[in-house]
Short mmCIF file of C-alpha atoms in Angstrom, two decimals:
data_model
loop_
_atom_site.label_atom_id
_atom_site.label_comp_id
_atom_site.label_asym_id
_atom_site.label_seq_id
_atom_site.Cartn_x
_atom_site.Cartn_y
_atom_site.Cartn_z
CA UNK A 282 63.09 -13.73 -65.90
CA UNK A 283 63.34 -10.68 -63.55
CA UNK A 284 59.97 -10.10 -63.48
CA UNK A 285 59.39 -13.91 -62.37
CA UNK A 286 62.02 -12.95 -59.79
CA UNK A 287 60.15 -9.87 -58.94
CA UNK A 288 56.86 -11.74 -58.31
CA UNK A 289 58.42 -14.32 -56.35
CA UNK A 290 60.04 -11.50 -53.63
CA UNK A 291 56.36 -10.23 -53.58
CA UNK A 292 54.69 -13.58 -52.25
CA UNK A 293 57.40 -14.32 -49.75
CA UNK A 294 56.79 -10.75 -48.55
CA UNK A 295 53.18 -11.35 -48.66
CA UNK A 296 52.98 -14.08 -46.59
CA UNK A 297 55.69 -12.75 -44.01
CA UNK A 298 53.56 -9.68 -43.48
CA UNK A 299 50.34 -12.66 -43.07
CA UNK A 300 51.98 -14.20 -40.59
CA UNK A 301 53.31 -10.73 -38.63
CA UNK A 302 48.87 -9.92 -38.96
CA UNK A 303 47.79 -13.15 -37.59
CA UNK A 304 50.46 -13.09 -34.95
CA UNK A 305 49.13 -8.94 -33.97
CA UNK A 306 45.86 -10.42 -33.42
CA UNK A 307 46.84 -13.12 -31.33
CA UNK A 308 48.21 -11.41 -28.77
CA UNK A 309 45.50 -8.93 -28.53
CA UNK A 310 42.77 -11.02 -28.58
CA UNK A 311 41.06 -12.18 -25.28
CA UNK A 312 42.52 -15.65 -24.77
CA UNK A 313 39.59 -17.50 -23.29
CA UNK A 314 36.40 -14.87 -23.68
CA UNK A 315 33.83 -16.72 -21.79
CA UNK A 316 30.24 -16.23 -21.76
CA UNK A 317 28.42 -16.31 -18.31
CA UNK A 318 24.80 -17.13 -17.71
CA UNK A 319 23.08 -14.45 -14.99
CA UNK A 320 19.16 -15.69 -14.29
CA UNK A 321 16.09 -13.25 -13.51
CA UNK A 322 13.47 -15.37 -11.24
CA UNK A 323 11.46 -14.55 -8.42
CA UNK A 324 12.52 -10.69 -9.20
CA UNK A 325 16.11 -11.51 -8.02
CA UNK A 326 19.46 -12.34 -9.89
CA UNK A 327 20.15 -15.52 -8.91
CA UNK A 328 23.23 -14.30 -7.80
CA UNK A 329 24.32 -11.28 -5.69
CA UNK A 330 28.27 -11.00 -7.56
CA UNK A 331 30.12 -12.19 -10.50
CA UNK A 332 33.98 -12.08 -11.46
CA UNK A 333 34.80 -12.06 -14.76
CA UNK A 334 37.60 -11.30 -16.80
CA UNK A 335 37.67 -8.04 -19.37
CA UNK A 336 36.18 -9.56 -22.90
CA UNK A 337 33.81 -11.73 -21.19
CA UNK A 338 29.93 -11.72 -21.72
CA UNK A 339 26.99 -11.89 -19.26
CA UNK A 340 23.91 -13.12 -21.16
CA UNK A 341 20.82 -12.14 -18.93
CA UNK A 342 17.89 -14.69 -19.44
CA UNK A 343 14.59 -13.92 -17.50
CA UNK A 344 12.99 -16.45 -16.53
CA UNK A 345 10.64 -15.62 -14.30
CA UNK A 346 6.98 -14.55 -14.75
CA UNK A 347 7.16 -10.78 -15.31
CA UNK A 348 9.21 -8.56 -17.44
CA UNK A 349 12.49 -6.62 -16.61
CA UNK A 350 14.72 -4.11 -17.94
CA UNK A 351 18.29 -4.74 -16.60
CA UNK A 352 20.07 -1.35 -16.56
CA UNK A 353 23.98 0.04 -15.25
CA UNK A 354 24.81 3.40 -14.73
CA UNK A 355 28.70 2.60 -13.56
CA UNK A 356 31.58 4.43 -14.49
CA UNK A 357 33.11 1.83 -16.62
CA UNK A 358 30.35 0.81 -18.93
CA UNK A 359 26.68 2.42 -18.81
CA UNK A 360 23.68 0.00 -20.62
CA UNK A 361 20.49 -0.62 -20.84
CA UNK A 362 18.80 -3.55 -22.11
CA UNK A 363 15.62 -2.19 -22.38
CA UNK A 364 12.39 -4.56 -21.56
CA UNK A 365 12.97 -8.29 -22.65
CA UNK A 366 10.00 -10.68 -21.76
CA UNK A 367 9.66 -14.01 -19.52
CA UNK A 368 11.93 -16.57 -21.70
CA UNK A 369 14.24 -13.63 -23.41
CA UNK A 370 17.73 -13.04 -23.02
CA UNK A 371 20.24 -10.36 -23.74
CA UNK A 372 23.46 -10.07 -23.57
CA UNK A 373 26.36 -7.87 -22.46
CA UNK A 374 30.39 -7.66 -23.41
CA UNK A 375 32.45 -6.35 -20.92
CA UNK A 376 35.78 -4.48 -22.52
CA UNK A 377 36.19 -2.65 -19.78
CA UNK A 378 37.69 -3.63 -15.97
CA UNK A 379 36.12 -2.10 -13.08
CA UNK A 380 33.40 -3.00 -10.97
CA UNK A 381 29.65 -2.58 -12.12
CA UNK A 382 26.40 -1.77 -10.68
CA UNK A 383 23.77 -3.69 -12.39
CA UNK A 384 20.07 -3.22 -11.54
CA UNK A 385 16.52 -3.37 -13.08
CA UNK A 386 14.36 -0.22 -12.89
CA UNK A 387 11.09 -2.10 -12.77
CA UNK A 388 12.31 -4.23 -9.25
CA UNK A 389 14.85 -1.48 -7.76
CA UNK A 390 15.48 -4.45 -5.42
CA UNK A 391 17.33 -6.35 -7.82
CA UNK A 392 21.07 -5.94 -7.45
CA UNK A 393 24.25 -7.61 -8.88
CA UNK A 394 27.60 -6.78 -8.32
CA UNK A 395 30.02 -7.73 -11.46
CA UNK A 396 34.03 -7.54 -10.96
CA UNK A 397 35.72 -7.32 -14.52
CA UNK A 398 39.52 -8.07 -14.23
CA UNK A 399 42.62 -8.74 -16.10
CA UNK B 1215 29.49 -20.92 -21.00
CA UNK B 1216 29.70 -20.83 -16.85
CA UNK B 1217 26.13 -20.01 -14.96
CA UNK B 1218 26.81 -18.12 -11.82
CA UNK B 1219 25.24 -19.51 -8.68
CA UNK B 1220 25.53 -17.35 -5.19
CA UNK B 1221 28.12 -19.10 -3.16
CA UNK B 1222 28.09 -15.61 -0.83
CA UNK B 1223 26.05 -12.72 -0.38
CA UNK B 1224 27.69 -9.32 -0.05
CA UNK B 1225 27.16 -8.13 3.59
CA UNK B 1226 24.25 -5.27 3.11
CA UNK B 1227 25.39 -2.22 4.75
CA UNK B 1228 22.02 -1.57 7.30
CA UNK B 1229 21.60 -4.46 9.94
CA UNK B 1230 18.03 -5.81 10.06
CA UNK B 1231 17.29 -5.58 13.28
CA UNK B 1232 15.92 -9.49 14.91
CA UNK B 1233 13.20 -9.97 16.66
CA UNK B 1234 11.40 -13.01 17.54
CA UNK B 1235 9.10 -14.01 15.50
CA UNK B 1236 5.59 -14.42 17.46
CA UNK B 1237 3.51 -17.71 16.10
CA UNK B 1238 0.25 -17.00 15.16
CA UNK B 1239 -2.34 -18.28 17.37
CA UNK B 1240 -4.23 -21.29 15.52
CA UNK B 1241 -7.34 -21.56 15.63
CA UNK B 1242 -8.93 -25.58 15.16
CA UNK B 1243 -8.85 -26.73 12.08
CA UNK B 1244 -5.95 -27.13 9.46
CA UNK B 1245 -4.43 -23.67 8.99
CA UNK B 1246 -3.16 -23.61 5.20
CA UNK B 1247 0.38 -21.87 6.42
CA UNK B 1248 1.97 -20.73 9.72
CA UNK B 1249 2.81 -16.70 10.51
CA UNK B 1250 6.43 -17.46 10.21
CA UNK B 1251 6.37 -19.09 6.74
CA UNK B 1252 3.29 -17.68 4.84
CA UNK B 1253 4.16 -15.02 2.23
CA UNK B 1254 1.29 -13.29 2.79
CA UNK B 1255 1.22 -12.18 6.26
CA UNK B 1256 3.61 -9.56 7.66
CA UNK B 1257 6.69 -10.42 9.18
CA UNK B 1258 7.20 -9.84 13.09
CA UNK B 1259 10.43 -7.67 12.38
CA UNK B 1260 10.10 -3.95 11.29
CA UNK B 1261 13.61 -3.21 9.39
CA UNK B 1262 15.85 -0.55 10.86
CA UNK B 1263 19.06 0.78 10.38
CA UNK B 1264 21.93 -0.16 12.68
CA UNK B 1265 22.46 3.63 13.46
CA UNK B 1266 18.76 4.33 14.13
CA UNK B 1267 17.62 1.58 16.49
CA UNK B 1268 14.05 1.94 17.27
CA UNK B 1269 13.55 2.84 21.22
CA UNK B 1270 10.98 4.49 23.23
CA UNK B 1271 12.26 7.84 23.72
CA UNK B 1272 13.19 7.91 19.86
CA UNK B 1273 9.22 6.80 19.04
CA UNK B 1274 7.82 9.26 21.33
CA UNK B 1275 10.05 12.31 19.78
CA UNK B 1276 9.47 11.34 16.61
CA UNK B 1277 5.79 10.76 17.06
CA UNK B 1278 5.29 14.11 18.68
CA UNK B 1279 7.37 16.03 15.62
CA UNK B 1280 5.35 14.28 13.63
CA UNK B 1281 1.98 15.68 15.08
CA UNK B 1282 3.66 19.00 15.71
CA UNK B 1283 2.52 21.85 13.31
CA UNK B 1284 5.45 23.93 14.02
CA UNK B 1285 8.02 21.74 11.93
CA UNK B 1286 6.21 23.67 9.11
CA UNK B 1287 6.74 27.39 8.25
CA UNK B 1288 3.20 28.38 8.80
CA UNK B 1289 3.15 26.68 11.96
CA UNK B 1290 -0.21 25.13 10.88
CA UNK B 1291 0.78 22.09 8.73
CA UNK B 1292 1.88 19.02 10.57
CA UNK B 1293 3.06 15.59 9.09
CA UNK B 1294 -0.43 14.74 9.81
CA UNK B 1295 -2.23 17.23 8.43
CA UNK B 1296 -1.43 15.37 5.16
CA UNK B 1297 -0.33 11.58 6.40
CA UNK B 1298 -3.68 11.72 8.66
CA UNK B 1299 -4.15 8.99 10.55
CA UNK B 1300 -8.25 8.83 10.43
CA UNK B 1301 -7.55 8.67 6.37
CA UNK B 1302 -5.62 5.63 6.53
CA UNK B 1303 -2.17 7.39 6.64
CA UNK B 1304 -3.05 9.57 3.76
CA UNK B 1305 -5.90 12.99 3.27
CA UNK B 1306 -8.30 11.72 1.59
CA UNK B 1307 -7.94 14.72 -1.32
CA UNK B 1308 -7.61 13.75 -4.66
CA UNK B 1309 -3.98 15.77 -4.73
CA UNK B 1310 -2.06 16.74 -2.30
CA UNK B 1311 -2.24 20.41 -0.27
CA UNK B 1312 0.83 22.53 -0.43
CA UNK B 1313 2.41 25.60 1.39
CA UNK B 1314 -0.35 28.19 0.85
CA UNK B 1315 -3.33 25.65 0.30
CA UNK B 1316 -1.82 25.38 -3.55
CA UNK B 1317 -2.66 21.80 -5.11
CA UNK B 1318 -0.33 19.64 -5.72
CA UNK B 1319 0.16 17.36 -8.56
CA UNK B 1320 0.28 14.32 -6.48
CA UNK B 1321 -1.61 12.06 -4.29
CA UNK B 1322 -0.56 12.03 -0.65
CA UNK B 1323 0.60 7.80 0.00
CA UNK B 1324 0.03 6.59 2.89
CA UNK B 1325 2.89 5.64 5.44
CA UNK B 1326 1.38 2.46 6.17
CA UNK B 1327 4.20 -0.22 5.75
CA UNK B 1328 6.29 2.60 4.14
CA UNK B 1329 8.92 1.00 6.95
CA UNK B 1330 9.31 -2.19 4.73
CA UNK B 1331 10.43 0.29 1.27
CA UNK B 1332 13.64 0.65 0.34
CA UNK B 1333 12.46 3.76 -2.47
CA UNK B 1334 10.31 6.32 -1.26
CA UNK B 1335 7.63 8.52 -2.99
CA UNK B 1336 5.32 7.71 -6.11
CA UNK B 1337 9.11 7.95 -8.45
CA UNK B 1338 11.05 6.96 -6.16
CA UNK B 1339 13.37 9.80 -5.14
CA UNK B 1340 13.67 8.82 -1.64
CA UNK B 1341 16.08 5.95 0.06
CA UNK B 1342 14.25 5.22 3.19
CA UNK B 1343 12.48 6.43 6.09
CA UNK B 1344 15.16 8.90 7.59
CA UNK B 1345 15.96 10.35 3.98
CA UNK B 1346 12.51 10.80 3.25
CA UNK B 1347 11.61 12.57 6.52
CA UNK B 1348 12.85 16.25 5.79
CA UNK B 1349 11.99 15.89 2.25
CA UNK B 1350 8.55 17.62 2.17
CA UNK B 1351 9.09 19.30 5.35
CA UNK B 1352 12.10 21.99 3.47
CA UNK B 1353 10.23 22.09 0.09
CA UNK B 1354 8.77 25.45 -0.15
CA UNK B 1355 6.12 23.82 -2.23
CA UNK B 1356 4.79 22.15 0.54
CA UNK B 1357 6.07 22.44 4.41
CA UNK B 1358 8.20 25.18 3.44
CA UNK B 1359 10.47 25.16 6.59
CA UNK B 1360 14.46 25.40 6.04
CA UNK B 1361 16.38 22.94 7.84
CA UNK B 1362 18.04 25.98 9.75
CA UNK B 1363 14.97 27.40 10.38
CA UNK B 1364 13.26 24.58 11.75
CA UNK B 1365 16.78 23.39 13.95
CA UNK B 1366 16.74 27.12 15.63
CA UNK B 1367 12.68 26.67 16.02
CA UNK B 1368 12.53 23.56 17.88
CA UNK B 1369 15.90 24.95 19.71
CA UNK B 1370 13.93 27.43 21.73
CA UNK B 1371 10.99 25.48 22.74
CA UNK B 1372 12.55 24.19 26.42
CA UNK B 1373 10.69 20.76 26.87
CA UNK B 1374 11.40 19.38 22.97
CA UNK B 1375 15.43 19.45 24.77
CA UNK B 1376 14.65 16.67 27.08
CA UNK B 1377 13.11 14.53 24.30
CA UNK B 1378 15.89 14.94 22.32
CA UNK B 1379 18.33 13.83 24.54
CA UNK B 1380 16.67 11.05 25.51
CA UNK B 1381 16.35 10.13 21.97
CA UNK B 1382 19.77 10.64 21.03
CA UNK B 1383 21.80 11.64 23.81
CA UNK B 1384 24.21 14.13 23.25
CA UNK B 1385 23.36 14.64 19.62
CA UNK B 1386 21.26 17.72 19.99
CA UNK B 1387 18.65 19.38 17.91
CA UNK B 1388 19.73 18.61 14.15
CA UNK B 1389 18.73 17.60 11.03
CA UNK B 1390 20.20 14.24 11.21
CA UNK B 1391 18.16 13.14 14.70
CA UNK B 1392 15.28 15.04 13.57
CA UNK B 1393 14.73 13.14 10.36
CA UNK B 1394 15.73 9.53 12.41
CA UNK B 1395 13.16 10.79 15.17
CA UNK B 1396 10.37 11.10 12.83
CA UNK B 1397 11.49 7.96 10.60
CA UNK B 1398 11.29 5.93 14.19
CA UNK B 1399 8.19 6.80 14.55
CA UNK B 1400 6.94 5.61 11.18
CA UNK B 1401 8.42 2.72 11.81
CA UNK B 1402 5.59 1.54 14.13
CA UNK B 1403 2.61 2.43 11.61
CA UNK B 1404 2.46 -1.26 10.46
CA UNK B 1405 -0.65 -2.30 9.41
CA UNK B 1406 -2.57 -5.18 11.80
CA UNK B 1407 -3.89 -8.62 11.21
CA UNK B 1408 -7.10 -7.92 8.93
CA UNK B 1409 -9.59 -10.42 8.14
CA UNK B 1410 -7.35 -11.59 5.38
CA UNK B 1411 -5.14 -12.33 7.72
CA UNK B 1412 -6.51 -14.19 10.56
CA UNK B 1413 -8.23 -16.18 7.10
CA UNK B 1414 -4.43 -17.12 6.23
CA UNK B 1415 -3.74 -18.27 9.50
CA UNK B 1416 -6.68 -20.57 9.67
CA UNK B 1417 -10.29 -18.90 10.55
CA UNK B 1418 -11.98 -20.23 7.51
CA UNK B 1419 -14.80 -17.45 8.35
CA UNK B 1420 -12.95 -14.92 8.70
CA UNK B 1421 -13.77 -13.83 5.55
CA UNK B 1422 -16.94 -14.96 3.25
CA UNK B 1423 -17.16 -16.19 0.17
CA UNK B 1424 -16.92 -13.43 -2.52
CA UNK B 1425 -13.70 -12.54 -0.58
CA UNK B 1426 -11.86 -15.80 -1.34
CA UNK B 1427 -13.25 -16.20 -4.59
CA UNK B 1428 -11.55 -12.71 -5.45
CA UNK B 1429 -8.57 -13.33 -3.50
CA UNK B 1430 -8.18 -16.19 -6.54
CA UNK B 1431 -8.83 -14.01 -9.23
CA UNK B 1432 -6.13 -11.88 -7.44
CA UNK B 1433 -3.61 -14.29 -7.82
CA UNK B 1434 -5.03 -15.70 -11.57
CA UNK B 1435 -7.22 -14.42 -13.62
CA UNK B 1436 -6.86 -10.57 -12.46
CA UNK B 1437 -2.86 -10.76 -12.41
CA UNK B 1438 -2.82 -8.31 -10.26
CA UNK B 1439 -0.08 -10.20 -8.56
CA UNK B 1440 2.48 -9.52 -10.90
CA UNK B 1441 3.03 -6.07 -9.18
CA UNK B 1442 0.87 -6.19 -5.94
CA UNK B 1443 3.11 -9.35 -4.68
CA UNK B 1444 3.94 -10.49 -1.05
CA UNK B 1445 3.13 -9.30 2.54
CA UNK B 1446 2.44 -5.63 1.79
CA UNK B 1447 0.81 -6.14 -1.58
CA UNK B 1448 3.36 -4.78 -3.78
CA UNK B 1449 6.83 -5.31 -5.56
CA UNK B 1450 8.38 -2.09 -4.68
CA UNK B 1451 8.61 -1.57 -8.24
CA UNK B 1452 7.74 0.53 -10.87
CA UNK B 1453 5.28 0.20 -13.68
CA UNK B 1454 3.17 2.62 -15.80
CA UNK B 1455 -0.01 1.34 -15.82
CA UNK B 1456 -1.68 3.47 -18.30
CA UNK B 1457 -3.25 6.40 -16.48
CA UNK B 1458 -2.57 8.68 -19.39
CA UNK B 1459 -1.61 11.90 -17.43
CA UNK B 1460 1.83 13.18 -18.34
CA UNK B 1461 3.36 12.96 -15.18
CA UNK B 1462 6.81 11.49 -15.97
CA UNK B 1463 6.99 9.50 -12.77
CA UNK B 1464 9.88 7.67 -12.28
CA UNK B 1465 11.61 9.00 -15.85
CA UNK B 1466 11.92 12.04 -13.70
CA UNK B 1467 14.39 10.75 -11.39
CA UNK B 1468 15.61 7.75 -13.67
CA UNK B 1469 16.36 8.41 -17.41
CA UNK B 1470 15.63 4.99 -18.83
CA UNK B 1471 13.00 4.26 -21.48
CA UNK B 1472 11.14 2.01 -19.27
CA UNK B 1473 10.26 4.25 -16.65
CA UNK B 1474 8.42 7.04 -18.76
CA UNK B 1475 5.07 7.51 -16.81
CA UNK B 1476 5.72 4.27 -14.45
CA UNK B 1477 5.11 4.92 -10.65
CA UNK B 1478 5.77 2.95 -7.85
CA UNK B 1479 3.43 -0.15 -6.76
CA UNK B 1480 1.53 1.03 -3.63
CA UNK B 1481 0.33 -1.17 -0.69
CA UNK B 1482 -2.61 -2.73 -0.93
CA UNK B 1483 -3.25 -2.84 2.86
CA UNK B 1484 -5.59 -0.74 4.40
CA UNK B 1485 -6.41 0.26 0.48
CA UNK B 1486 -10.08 0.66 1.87
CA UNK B 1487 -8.83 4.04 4.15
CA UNK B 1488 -6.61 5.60 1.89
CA UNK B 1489 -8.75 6.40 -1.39
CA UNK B 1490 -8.49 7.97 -3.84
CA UNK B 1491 -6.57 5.82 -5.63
CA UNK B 1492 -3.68 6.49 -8.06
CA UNK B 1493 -0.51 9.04 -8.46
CA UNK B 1494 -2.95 11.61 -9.37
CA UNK B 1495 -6.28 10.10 -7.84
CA UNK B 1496 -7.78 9.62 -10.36
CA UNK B 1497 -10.34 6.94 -9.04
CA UNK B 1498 -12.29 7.65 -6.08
CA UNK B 1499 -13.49 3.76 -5.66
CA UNK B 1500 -11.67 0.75 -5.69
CA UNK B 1501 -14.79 -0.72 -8.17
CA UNK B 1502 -13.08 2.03 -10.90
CA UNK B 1503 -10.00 0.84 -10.15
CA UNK B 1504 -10.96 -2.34 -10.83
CA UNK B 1505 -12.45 -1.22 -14.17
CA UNK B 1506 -9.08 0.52 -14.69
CA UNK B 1507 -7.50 -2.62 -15.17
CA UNK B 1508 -10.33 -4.43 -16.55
CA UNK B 1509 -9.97 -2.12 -19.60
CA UNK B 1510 -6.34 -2.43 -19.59
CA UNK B 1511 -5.78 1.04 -18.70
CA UNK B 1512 -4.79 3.77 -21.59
CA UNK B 1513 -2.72 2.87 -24.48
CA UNK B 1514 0.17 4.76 -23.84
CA UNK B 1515 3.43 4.25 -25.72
CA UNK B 1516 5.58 3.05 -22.48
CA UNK B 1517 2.24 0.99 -20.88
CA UNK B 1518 3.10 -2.03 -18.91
CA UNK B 1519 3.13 -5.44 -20.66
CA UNK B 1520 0.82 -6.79 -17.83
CA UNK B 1521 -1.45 -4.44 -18.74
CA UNK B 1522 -4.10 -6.42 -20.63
CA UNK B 1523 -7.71 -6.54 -20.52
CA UNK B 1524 -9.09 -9.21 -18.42
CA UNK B 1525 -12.22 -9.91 -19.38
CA UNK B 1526 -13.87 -10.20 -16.04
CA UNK B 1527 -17.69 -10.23 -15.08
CA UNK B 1528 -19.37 -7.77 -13.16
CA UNK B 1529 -19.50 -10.38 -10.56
CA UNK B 1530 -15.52 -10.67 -10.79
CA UNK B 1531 -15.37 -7.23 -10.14
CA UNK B 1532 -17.23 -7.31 -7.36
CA UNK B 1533 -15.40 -10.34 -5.83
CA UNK B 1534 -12.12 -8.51 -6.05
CA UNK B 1535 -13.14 -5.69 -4.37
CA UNK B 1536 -14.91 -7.95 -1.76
CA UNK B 1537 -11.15 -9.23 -1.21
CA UNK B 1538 -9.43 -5.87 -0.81
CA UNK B 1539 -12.13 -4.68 1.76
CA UNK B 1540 -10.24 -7.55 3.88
CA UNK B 1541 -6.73 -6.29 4.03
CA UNK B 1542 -8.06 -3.25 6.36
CA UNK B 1543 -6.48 -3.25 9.97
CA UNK B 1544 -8.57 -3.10 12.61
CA UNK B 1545 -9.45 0.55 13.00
CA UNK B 1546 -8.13 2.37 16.69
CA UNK B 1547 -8.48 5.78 17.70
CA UNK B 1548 -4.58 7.18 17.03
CA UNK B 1549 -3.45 9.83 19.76
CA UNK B 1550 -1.62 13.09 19.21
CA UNK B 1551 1.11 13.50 21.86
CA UNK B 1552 0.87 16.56 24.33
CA UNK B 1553 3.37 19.10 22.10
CA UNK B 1554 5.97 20.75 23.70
CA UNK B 1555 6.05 24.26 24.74
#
């Protein structure tokens, strides 16, 4: 009997310390991570600045004729995507606020601005 | 998932300075494009930055420091000796000459358009005209003048005073309105409507028939268009393009992967003038260049993925370089200013 007892105590503790876990991640979890769509064509983002907010992706997708290789060097967060072909993507997490540089080495032209936030 | 469309451009730091755009003269007939709108030709407008409008007095000083062998430490090299105007802006040497007649590693580019760039040099190192300007003047491998040295220099010779403050009045003899005097000047070596040109805006024989024919392989078959793009024939950008030298190019000034052994695109205007031809001219024609590509360059390990063979006839070949013989400006005598003394 005390050992039913015993194993009873054990599940309600269980699923108390469940509940505390799922609740942890909850609240540290980005609450709406979104993924945002920045176009190569023509040699050129086909924008000049993005705000995002910190957990948020950038997925790069060239499409235009001739390969690039999207690079940062900013304090926050330094990448690079290597080379990635006409009709190839790749794609970029940002866990850290701060404003980034973002480039391509082969078209030193090509500039973009992103503004991570809170 | 959200895709970002411009709803404002940043404001870019240098103004571009306006000018009017002139209309190209038609001739009869249907021109495929005007001046204003045609990809191809040069704009009207030479960029400059809002600190360094171009004037008179600011051309003339920077034209005559830039003939002027005493910016050097010899006294004997000028700007020209190696950006000569009778070679197209360039020397015509396979490398470079520096201080003491040593050989560079390095083909001398030619200025021509260099006004349009926003990165300077075969990797890149420079940001425009003005930073570029006292660059190989205070390297001891090739000008070998320090800045102080060439400030107190031009100090003492009495008529360069007048010029300067003319130029930039008040500011003196420095390094600042010496490098935007010279960069001023550069600014007005643009190249002229070539026979390509004046074929864009509507003379249909202005150039013959090989010419167009390779001006289409430029754009198709050749792909040479996927680097030598727009107005001035090139992207800006840099690519290595298998010349199998170990020159790190670009890698030298950027660490990335991509730019082991890539170099900068160079103008293909007034190519004709400023052979030979690569970072380390390599090619003394523009028919081996042409075979160059034709081959696909060298396999390297970091080679382009444009680089392919093309496949193209010996009658391709030709055509192509039939085409590049038509971007060359009409050739006029250049003066050197009287020099100060």
């Amino acid at each position: 009997m005390i050992r039913i007892v015993d194993s009873l105590a054990i599940v309600r503790h269980l699923k108390s310390i469940f509940a505390l876990l799922c609740l942890g991640l909850l609240l540290t979890a980005p609450a709406h991570a979104e993924d945002h769509i920045v176009t190569q064509k023509n040699k050129a983002f086909t924008v000049a600045d993005a705000n995002i907010k910190v957990g948020d992706t950038i997925t790069f997708r060239n499409e235009d004729t001739v390969v690039h290789n999207i690079f940062s060097l900013s304090d926050p967060m330094s990448f690079d995507l290597g080379t990635y072909a006409p009709g190839e993507t790749r794609q970029v997490a940002f866990k850290t606020m701060g404003t980034y540089l973002i480039e391509c080495s082969i078209h030193p032209n090509m500039k973009l601005n992103v503004h991570v936030t809170n | 998932m959200k895709n970002l469309m411009d709803t404002g451009l940043k404001k870019n730091a240098k103004v571009i300075t306006c000018f009017a755009l002139v209309l190209a003269t038609l001739c009869p007939g249907s021109p495929p494009r005007a001046q204003q709108t045609d990809p191809w030709l040069r704009p009207a407008e030479v960029p400059a930055p809002a600190d360094n409008l171009p004037s008179d007095a600011r051309i003339l000083l920077g034209r005559t420091l830039f003939f002027d062998p005493r910016v050097s430490g010899s006294g004997f090299v000028s700007c020209a000796s190696c950006h000569n105007p009778g070679f197209g802006w360039s020397d015509g040497l396979q490398t470079a000459l520096g201080s003491g007649f040593h050989k560079l590693p390095r083909h001398t580019p030619t200025i021509l358009n260099a006004a349009y760039g926003t990165l300077l040099m075969w990797d890149g190192r420079k940001q425009g005209l003005e930073d570029q300007a006292l660059g190989p003047i205070t390297s001891p491998a090739e000008m070998d003048m320090p800045v102080g040295d060439l400030i107190e220099r031009l100090s003492h010779i009495a008529a360069y005073q007048p010029l300067f403050d003319a130029a930039y009045p008040g500011q003196g003899v420095s390094a600042e309105t010496i490098a935007k005097a010279i960069a001023s000047f550069e600014r007005t070596v643009v190249s002229q409507p070539s026979p390509f040109d004046r074929w864009r805006m509507g003379d249909a024989s202005a150039i013959n028939t090989e010419a167009k024919h390779g001006f289409e392989l430029f754009t198709g078959k050749a792909n040479c268009i996927k680097c030598h793009s727009g107005f001035n024939f090139s992207d800006g950008g840099f690519h290595n393009i298998g010349i199998g030298d170990d020159d790190p190019g670009r890698y030298g000034i950027l660490k990335l992967p991509a730019m082991r052994g890539a170099f900068k695109t160079p103008t293909l205007r007034d190519v004709a003038l400023h052979s030979p031809y690569m970072h380390n001219g390599s090619y003394n024609t523009l028919a081996q260049v042409i075979e160059h590509y034709n081959r696909g360059g060298v396999q390297v390990p970091n080679l382009a993925p444009e680089m392919q063979p093309l496949h193209l006839t010996q009658e391709e070949e030709t055509d192509l370089v039939a085409f590049l013989d038509t971007l060359t400006s009409p050739r006029t005598p250049v003066a050197i200013p009287p020099l100060p003394r």
